[in-house]
Short mmCIF file of the C-alpha atoms (twelve columns), coordinates in Angstrom:
data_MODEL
# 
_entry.id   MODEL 
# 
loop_
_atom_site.group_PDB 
_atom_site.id 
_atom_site.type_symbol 
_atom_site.label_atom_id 
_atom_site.label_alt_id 
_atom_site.label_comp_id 
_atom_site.label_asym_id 
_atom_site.label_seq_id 
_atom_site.Cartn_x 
_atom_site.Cartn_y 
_atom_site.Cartn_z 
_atom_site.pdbx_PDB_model_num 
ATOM 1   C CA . UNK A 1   -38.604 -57.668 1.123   1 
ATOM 2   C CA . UNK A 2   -42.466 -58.085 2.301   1 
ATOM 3   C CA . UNK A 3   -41.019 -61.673 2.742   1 
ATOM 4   C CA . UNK A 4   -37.546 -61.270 5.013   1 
ATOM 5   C CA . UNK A 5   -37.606 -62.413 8.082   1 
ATOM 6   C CA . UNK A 6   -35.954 -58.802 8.997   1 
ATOM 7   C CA . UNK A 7   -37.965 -57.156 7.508   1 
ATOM 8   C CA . UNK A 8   -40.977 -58.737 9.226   1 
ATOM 9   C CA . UNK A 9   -39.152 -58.779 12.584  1 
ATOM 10  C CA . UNK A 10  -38.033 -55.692 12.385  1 
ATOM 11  C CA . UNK A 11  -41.277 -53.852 11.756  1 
ATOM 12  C CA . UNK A 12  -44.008 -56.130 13.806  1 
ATOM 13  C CA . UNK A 13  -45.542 -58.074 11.039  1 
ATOM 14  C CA . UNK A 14  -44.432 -61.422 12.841  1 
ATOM 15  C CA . UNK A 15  -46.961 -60.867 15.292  1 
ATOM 16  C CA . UNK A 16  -49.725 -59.232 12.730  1 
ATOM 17  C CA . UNK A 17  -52.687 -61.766 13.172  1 
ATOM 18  C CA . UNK A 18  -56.342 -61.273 12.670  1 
ATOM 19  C CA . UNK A 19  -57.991 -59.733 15.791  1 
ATOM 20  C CA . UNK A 20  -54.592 -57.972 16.846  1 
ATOM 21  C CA . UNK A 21  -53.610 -56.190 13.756  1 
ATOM 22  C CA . UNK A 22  -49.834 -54.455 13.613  1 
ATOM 23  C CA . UNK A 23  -49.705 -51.697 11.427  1 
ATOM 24  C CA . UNK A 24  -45.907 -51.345 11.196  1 
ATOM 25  C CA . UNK A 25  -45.109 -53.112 8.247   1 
ATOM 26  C CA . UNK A 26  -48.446 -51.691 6.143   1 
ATOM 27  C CA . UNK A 27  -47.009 -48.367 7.222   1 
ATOM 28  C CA . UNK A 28  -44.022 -48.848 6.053   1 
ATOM 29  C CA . UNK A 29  -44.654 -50.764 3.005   1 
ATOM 30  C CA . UNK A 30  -47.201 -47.316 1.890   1 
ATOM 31  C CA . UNK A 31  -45.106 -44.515 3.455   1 
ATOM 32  C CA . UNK A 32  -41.175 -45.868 2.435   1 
ATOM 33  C CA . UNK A 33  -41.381 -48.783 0.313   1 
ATOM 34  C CA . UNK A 34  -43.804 -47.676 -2.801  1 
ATOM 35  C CA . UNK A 35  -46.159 -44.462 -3.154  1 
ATOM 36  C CA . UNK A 36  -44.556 -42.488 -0.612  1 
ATOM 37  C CA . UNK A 37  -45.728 -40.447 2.184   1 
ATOM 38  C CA . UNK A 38  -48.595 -37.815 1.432   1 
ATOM 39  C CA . UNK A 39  -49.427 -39.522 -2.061  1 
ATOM 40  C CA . UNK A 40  -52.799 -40.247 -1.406  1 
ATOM 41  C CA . UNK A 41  -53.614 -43.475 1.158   1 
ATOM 42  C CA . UNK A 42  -55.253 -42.527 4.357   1 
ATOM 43  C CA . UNK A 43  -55.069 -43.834 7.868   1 
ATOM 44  C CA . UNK A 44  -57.824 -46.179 6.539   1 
ATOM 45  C CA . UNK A 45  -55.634 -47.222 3.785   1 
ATOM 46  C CA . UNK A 46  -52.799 -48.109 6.354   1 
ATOM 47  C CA . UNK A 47  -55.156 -50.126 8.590   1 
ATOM 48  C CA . UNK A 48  -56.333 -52.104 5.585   1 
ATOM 49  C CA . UNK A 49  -52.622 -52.580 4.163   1 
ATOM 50  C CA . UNK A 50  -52.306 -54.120 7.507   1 
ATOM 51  C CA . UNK A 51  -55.060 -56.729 7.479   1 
ATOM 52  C CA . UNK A 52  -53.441 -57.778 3.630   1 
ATOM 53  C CA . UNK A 53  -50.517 -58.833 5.688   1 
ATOM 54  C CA . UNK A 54  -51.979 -60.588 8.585   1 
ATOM 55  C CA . UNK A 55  -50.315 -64.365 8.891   1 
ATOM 56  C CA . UNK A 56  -46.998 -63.460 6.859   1 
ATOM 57  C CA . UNK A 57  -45.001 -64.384 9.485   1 
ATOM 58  C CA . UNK A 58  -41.517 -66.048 10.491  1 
ATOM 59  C CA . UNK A 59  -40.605 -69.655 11.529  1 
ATOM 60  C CA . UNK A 60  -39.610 -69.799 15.059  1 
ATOM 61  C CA . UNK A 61  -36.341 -72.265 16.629  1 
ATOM 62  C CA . UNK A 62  -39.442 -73.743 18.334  1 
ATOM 63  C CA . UNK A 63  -41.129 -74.839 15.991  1 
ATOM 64  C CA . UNK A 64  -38.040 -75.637 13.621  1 
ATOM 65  C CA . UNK A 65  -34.962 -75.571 14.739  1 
ATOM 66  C CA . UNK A 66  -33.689 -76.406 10.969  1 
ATOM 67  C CA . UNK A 67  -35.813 -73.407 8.912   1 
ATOM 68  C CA . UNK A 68  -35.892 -71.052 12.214  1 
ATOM 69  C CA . UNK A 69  -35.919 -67.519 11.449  1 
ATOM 70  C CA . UNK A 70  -37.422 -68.170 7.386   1 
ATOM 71  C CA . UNK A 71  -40.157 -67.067 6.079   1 
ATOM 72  C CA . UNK A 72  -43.248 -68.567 6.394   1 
ATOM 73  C CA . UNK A 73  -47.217 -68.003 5.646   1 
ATOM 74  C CA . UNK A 74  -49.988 -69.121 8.955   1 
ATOM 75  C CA . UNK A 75  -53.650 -69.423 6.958   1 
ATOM 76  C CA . UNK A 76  -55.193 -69.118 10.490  1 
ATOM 77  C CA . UNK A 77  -53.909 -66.145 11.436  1 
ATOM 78  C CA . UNK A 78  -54.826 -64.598 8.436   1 
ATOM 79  C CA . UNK A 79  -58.038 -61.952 7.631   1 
ATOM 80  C CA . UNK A 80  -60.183 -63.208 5.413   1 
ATOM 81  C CA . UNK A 81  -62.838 -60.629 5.381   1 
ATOM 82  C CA . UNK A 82  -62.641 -58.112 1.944   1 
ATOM 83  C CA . UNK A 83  -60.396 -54.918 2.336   1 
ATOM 84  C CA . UNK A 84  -59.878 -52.091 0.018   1 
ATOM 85  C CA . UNK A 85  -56.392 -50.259 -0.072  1 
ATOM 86  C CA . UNK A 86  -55.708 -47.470 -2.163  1 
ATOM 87  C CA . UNK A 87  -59.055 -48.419 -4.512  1 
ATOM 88  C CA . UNK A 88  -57.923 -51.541 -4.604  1 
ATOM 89  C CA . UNK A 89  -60.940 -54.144 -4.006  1 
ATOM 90  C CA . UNK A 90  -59.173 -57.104 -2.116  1 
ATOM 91  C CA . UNK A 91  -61.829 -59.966 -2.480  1 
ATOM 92  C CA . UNK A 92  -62.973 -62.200 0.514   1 
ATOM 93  C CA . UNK A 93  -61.210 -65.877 1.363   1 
ATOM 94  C CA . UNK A 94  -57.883 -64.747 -0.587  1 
ATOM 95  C CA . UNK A 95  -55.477 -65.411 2.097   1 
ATOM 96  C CA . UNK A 96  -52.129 -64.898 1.279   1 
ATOM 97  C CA . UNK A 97  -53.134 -64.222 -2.728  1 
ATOM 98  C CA . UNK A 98  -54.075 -60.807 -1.154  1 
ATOM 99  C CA . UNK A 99  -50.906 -59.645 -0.317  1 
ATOM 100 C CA . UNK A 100 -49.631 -60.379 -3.570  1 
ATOM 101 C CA . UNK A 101 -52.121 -58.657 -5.126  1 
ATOM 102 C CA . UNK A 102 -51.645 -55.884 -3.161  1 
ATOM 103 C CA . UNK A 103 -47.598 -55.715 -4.060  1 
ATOM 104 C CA . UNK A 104 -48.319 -56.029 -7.546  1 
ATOM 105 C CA . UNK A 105 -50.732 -52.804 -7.151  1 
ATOM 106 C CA . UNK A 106 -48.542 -50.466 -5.112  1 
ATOM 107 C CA . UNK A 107 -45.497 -51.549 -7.611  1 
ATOM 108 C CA . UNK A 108 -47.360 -50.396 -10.790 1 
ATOM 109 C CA . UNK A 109 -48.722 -47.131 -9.199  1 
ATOM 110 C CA . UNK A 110 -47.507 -43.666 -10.286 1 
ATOM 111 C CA . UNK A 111 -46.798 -42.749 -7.208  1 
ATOM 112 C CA . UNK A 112 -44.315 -45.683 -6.115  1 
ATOM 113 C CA . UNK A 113 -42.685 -44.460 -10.083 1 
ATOM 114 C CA . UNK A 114 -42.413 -41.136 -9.277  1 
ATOM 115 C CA . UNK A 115 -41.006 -42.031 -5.723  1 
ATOM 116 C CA . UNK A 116 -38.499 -44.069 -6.085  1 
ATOM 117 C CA . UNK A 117 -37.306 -42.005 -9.666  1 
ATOM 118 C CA . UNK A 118 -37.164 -39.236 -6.930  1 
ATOM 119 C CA . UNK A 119 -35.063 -41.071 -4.740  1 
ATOM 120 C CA . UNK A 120 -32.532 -42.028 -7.550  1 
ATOM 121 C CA . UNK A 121 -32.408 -38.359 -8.601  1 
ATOM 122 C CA . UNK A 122 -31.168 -36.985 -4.764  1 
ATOM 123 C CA . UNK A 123 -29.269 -39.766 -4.825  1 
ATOM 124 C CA . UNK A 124 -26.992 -38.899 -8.313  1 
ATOM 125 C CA . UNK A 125 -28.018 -35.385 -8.833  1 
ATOM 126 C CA . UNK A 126 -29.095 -32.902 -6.328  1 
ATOM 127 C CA . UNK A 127 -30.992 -32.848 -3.269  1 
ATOM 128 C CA . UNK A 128 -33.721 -30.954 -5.144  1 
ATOM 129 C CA . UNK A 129 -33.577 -32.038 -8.768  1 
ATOM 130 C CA . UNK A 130 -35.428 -30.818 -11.306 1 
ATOM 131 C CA . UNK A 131 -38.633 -31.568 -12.035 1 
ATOM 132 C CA . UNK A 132 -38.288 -32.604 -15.818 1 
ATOM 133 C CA . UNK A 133 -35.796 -35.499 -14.386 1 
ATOM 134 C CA . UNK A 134 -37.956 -37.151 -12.198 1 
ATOM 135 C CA . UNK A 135 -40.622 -37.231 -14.481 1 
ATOM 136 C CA . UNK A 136 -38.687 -38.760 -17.119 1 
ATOM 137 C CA . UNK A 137 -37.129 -41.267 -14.168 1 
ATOM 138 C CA . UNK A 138 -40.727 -42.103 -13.062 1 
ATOM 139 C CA . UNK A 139 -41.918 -42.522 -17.081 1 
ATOM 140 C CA . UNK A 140 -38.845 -45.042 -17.697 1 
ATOM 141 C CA . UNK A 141 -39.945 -47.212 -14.259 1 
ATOM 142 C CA . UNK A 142 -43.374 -47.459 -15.539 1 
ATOM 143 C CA . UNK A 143 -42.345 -48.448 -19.256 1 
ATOM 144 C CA . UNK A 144 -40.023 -50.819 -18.111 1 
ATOM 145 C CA . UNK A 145 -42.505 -52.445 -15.434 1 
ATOM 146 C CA . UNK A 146 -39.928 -51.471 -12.695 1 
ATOM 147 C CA . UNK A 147 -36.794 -52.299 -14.027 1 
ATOM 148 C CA . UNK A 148 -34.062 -50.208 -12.194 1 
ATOM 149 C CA . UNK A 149 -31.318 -49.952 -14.662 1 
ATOM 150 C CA . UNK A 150 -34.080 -48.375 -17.344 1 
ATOM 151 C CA . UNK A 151 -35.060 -46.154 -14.794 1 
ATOM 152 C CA . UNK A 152 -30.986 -45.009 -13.882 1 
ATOM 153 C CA . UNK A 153 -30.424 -45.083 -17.468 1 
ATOM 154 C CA . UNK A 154 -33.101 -42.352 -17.904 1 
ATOM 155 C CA . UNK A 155 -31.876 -39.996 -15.191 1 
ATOM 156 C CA . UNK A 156 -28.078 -41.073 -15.970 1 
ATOM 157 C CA . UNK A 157 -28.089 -39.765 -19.442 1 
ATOM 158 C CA . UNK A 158 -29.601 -36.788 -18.348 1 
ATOM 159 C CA . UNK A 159 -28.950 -33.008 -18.895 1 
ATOM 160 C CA . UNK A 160 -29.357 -32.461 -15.366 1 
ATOM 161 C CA . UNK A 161 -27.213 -35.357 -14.584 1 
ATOM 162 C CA . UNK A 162 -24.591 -33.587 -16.627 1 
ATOM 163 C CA . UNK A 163 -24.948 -30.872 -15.063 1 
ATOM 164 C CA . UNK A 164 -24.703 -32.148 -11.685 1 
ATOM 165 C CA . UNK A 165 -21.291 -31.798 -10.413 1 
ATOM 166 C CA . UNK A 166 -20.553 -30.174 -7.586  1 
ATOM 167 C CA . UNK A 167 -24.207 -30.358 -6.287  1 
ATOM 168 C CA . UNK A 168 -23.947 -33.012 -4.075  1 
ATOM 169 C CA . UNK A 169 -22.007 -33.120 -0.783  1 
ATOM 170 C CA . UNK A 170 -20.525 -36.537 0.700   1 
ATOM 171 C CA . UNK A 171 -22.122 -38.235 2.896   1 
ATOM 172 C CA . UNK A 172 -20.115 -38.947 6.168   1 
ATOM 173 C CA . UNK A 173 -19.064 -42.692 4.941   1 
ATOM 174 C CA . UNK A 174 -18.471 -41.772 1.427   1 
ATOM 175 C CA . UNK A 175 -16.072 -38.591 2.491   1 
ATOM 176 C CA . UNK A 176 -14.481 -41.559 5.015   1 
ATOM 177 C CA . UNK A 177 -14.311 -43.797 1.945   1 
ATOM 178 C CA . UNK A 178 -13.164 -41.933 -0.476  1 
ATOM 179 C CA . UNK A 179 -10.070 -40.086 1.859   1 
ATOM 180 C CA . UNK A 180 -9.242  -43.475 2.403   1 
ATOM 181 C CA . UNK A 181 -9.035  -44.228 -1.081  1 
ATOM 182 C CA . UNK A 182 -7.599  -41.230 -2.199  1 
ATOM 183 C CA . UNK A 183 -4.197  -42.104 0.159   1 
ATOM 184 C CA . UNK A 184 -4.404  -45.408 -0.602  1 
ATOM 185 C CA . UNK A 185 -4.876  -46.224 2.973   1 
ATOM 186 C CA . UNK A 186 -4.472  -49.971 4.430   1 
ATOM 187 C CA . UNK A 187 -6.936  -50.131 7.002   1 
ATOM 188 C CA . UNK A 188 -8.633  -52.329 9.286   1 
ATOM 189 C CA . UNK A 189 -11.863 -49.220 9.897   1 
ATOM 190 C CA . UNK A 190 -10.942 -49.461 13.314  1 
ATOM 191 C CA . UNK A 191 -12.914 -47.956 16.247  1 
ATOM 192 C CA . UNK A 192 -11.516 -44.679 16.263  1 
ATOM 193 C CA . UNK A 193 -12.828 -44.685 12.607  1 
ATOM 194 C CA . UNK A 194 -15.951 -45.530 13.518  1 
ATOM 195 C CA . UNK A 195 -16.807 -42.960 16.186  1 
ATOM 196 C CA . UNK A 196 -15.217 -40.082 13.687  1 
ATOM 197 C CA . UNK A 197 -18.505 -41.173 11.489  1 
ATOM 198 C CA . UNK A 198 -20.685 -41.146 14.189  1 
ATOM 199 C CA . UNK A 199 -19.466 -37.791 15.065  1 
ATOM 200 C CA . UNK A 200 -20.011 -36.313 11.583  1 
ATOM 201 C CA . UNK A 201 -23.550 -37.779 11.954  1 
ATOM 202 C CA . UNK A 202 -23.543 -41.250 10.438  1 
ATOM 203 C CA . UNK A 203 -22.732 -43.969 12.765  1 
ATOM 204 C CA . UNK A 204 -22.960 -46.990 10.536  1 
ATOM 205 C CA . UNK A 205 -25.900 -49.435 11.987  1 
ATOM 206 C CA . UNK A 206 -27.235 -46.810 14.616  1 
ATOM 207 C CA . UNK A 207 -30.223 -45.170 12.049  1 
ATOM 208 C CA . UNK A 208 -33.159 -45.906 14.045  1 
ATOM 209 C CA . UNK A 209 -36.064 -44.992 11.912  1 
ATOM 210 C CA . UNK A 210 -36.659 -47.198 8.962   1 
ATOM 211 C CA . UNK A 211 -35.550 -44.816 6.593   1 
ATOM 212 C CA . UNK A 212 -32.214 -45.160 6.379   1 
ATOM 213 C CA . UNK A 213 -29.493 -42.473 6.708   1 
ATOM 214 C CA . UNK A 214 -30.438 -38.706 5.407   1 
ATOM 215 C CA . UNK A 215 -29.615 -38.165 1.293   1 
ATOM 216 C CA . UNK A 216 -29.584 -34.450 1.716   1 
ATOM 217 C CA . UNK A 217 -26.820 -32.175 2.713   1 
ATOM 218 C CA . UNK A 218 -28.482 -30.198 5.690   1 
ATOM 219 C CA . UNK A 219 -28.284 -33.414 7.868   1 
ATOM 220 C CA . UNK A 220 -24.433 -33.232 7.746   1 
ATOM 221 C CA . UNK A 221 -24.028 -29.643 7.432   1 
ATOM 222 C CA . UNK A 222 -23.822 -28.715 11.159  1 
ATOM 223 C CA . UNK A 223 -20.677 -27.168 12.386  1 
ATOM 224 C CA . UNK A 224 -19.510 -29.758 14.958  1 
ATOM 225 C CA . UNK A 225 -20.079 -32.454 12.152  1 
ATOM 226 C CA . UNK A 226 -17.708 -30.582 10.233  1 
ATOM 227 C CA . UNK A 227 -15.323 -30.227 13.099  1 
ATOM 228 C CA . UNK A 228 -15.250 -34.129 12.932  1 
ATOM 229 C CA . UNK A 229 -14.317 -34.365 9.242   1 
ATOM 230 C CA . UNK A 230 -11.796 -32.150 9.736   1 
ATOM 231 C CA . UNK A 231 -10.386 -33.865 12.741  1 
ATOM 232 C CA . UNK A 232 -10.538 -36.938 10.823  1 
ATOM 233 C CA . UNK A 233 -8.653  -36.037 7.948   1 
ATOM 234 C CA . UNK A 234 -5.709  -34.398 10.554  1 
ATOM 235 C CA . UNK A 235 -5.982  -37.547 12.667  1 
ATOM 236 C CA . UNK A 236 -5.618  -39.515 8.696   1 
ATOM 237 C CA . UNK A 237 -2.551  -37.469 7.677   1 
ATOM 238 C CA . UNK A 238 -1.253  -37.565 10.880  1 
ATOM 239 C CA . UNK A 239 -1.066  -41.451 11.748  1 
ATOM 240 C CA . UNK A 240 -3.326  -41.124 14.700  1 
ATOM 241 C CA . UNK A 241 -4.961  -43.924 13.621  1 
ATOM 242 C CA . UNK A 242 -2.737  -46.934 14.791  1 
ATOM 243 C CA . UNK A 243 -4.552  -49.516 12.537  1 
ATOM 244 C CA . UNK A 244 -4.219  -47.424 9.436   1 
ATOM 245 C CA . UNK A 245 -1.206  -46.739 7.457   1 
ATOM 246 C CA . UNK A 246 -0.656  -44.373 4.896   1 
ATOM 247 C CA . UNK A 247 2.565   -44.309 2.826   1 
ATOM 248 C CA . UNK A 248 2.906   -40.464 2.051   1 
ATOM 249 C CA . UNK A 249 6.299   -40.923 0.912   1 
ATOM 250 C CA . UNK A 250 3.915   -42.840 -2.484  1 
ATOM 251 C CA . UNK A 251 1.498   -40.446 -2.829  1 
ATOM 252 C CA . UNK A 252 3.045   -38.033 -5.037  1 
ATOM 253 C CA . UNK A 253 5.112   -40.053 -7.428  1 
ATOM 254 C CA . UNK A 254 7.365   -37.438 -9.454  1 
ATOM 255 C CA . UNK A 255 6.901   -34.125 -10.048 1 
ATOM 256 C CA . UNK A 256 4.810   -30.928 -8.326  1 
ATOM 257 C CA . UNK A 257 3.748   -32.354 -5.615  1 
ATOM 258 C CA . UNK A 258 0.464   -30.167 -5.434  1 
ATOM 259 C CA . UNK A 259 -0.144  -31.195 -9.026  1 
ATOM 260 C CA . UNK A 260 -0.337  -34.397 -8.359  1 
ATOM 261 C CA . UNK A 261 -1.848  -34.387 -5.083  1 
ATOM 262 C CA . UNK A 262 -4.180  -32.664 -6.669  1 
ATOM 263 C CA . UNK A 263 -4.710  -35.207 -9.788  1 
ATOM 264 C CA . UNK A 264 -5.088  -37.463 -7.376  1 
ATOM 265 C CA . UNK A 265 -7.861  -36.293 -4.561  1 
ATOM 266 C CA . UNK A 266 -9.839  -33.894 -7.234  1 
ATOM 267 C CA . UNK A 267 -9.124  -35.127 -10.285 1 
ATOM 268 C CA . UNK A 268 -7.901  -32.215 -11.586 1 
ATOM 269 C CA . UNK A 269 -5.845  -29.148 -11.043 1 
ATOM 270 C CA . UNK A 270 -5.545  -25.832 -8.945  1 
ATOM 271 C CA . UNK A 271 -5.962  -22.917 -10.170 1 
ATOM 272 C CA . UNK A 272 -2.753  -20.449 -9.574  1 
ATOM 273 C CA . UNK A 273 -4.053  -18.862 -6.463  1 
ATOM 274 C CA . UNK A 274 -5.151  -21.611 -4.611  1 
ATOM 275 C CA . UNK A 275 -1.952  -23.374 -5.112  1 
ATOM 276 C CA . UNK A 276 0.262   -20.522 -4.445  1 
ATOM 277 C CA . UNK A 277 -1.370  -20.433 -0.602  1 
ATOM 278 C CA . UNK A 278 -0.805  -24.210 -0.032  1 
ATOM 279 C CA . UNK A 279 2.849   -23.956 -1.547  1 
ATOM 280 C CA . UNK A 280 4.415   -23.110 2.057   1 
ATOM 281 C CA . UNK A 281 3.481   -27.045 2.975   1 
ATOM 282 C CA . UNK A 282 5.700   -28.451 0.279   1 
ATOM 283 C CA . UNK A 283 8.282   -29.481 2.218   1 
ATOM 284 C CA . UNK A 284 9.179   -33.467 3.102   1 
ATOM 285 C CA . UNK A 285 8.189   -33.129 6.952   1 
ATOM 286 C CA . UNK A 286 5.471   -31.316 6.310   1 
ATOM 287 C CA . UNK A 287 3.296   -33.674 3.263   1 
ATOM 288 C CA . UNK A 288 1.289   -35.181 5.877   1 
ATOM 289 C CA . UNK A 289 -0.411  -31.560 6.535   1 
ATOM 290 C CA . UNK A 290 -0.100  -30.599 2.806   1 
ATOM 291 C CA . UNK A 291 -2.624  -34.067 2.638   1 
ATOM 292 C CA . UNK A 292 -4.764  -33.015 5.316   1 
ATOM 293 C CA . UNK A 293 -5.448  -29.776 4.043   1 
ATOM 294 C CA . UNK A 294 -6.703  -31.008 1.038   1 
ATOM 295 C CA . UNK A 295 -8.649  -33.395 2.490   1 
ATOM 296 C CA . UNK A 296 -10.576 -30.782 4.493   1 
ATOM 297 C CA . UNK A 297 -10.935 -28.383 1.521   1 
ATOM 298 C CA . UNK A 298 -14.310 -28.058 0.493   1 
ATOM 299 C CA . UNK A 299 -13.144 -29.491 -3.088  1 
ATOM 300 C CA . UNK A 300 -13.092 -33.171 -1.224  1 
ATOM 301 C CA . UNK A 301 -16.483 -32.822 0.790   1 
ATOM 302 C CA . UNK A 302 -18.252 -32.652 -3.029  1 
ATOM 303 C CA . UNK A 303 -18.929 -34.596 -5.622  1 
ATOM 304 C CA . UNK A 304 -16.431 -33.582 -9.201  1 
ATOM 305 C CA . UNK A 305 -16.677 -35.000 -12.106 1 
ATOM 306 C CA . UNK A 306 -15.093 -32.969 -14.183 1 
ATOM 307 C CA . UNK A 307 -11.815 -30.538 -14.123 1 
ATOM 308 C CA . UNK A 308 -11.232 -28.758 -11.176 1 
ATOM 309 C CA . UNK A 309 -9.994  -25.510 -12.796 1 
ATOM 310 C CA . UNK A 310 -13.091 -25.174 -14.640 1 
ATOM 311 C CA . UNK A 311 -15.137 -25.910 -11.724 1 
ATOM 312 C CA . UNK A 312 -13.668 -23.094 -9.814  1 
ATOM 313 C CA . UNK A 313 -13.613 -20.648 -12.278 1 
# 
């Protein structure tokens, strides 16, 4: 990533040169991409990041009208003077060795372990998981020299993973995702789609810090971004979206048709009560509301991995 054109458009670091440093990208790399923020670099620390990355630039269509808009490394626009991030004593005359160097520094640190194991944790278990997990996340990144599916493997095959269902809410595009799924819905995520997301506080493309969308529940928990998941799943059920069809007629199959409705948005069954109060929307006419219903139940706006019954109980 420290060498996408995007990425280095996207966060200044075409224009970092010596003289006129940007302190975007060093910012970033510190604060989102490794350690974390408030795991010990300074404002000093940022500056000199900064300086590391003077030169690492992009190709413009002026210069190349071929390899416009690739990467590409400018020795004169590079500081050459010594810089220290972190502790980390960047030598003199390096020029773009030092940015390397510093990469391979920030990716071995305990801090970049421990903040990306905590990432992968709110991510698959909770939006405050335990301690113990993200220790033994952070342990498995370091032993494995950053290797990603040793570090998931730790946390997957977790207790607390485990234990995790139900501790996780959807996130607006996964709740949009998986209703559409769960009807087997042919859609073309038209418009109206998209502006039901952006009303339940994720519209797709629109995040404008470089942080990326919210993984914790209180950014979606607001009542009006409710009232849009709700009026999503009615407008769903109710074939207000003209470019999405829904067979309900297929849904079903034989049998209860709560039972199977059920099966098939859960993954499991009701218990007694809860299926005695939805039995009044049984009838043919009246599925499409039976769906919606279940769609808005808090049962869909969660994460299950295991029967429902027993999750209720």
């Amino acid at each position: 990533s420290a060498k996408s054109p995007a990425v280095l458009q996207s966060l200044d670091n075409d224009s970092n040169v010596r003289g006129k440093i940007n302190e975007n990208y060093g910012r970033e790399l510190l604060e989102l991409h490794t350690v974390g923020a408030d795991n010990g670099y300074t404002q000093q620390d940022v500056f000199e990041a900064a300086r590391v990355f003077t030169g690492w630039s992009i190709v413009t269509l002026r210069e190349d009208a071929v390899n416009g808009g690739t990467f590409v490394y400018r020795p004169r626009a590079h500081d050459e003077d010594a810089k220290t991030v972190m502790g980390l004593r960047i030598p003199a005359r390096g020029g773009m060795k030092d940015g390397e160097a510093l990469l391979d520094f920030l990716a071995a640190h305990p801090s970049t372990a421990r903040t990306i194991s905590l990432k992968l944790c709110r991510r698959f278990i909770a939006d405050e998981p335990a301690e113990a997990v993200v220790s033994a996340g952070a342990a498995a990144f370091t032993a494995s020299k950053g290797d990603i599916k040793a570090t998931l493997g730790s946390i997957l095959h977790s207790p607390e993973f485990k234990a995790s269902s139900g501790q996780k809410i959807k996130r607006p595009l996964e709740f949009v995702a998986s209703a559409l799924r769960a009807v087997d819905a042919d859609t073309t995520a038209e418009p109206r789609i998209q502006q039901a997301l952006a009303g339940m506080g994720q519209p797709l493309f629109l995040w404008q810090p470089p942080n990326g969308f919210p993984d914790t529940a209180g950014a979606y928990l607001g009542a009006s971004s409710f009232l849009a998941r709700w009026n999503f799943a009615l407008n769903l059920a109710s074939a207000a979206y003209k470019e999405t069809k829904v067979k309900f007629d297929t849904l079903a199959g034989k049998g209860d048709l709560i039972d199977a409705l059920a099966q098939r948005l859960y993954g499991g069954t009701l218990p007694p009560s809860v299926k005695s109060a939805l039995q009044p929307f049984t009838s043919g006419r009246q599925t499409p509301q039976l769906v919606a219903l279940m769609l808005c139940a808090p049962l869909f706006q969660v994460r299950w991995r295991w029967n429902v019954t027993r999750a209720l109980a």
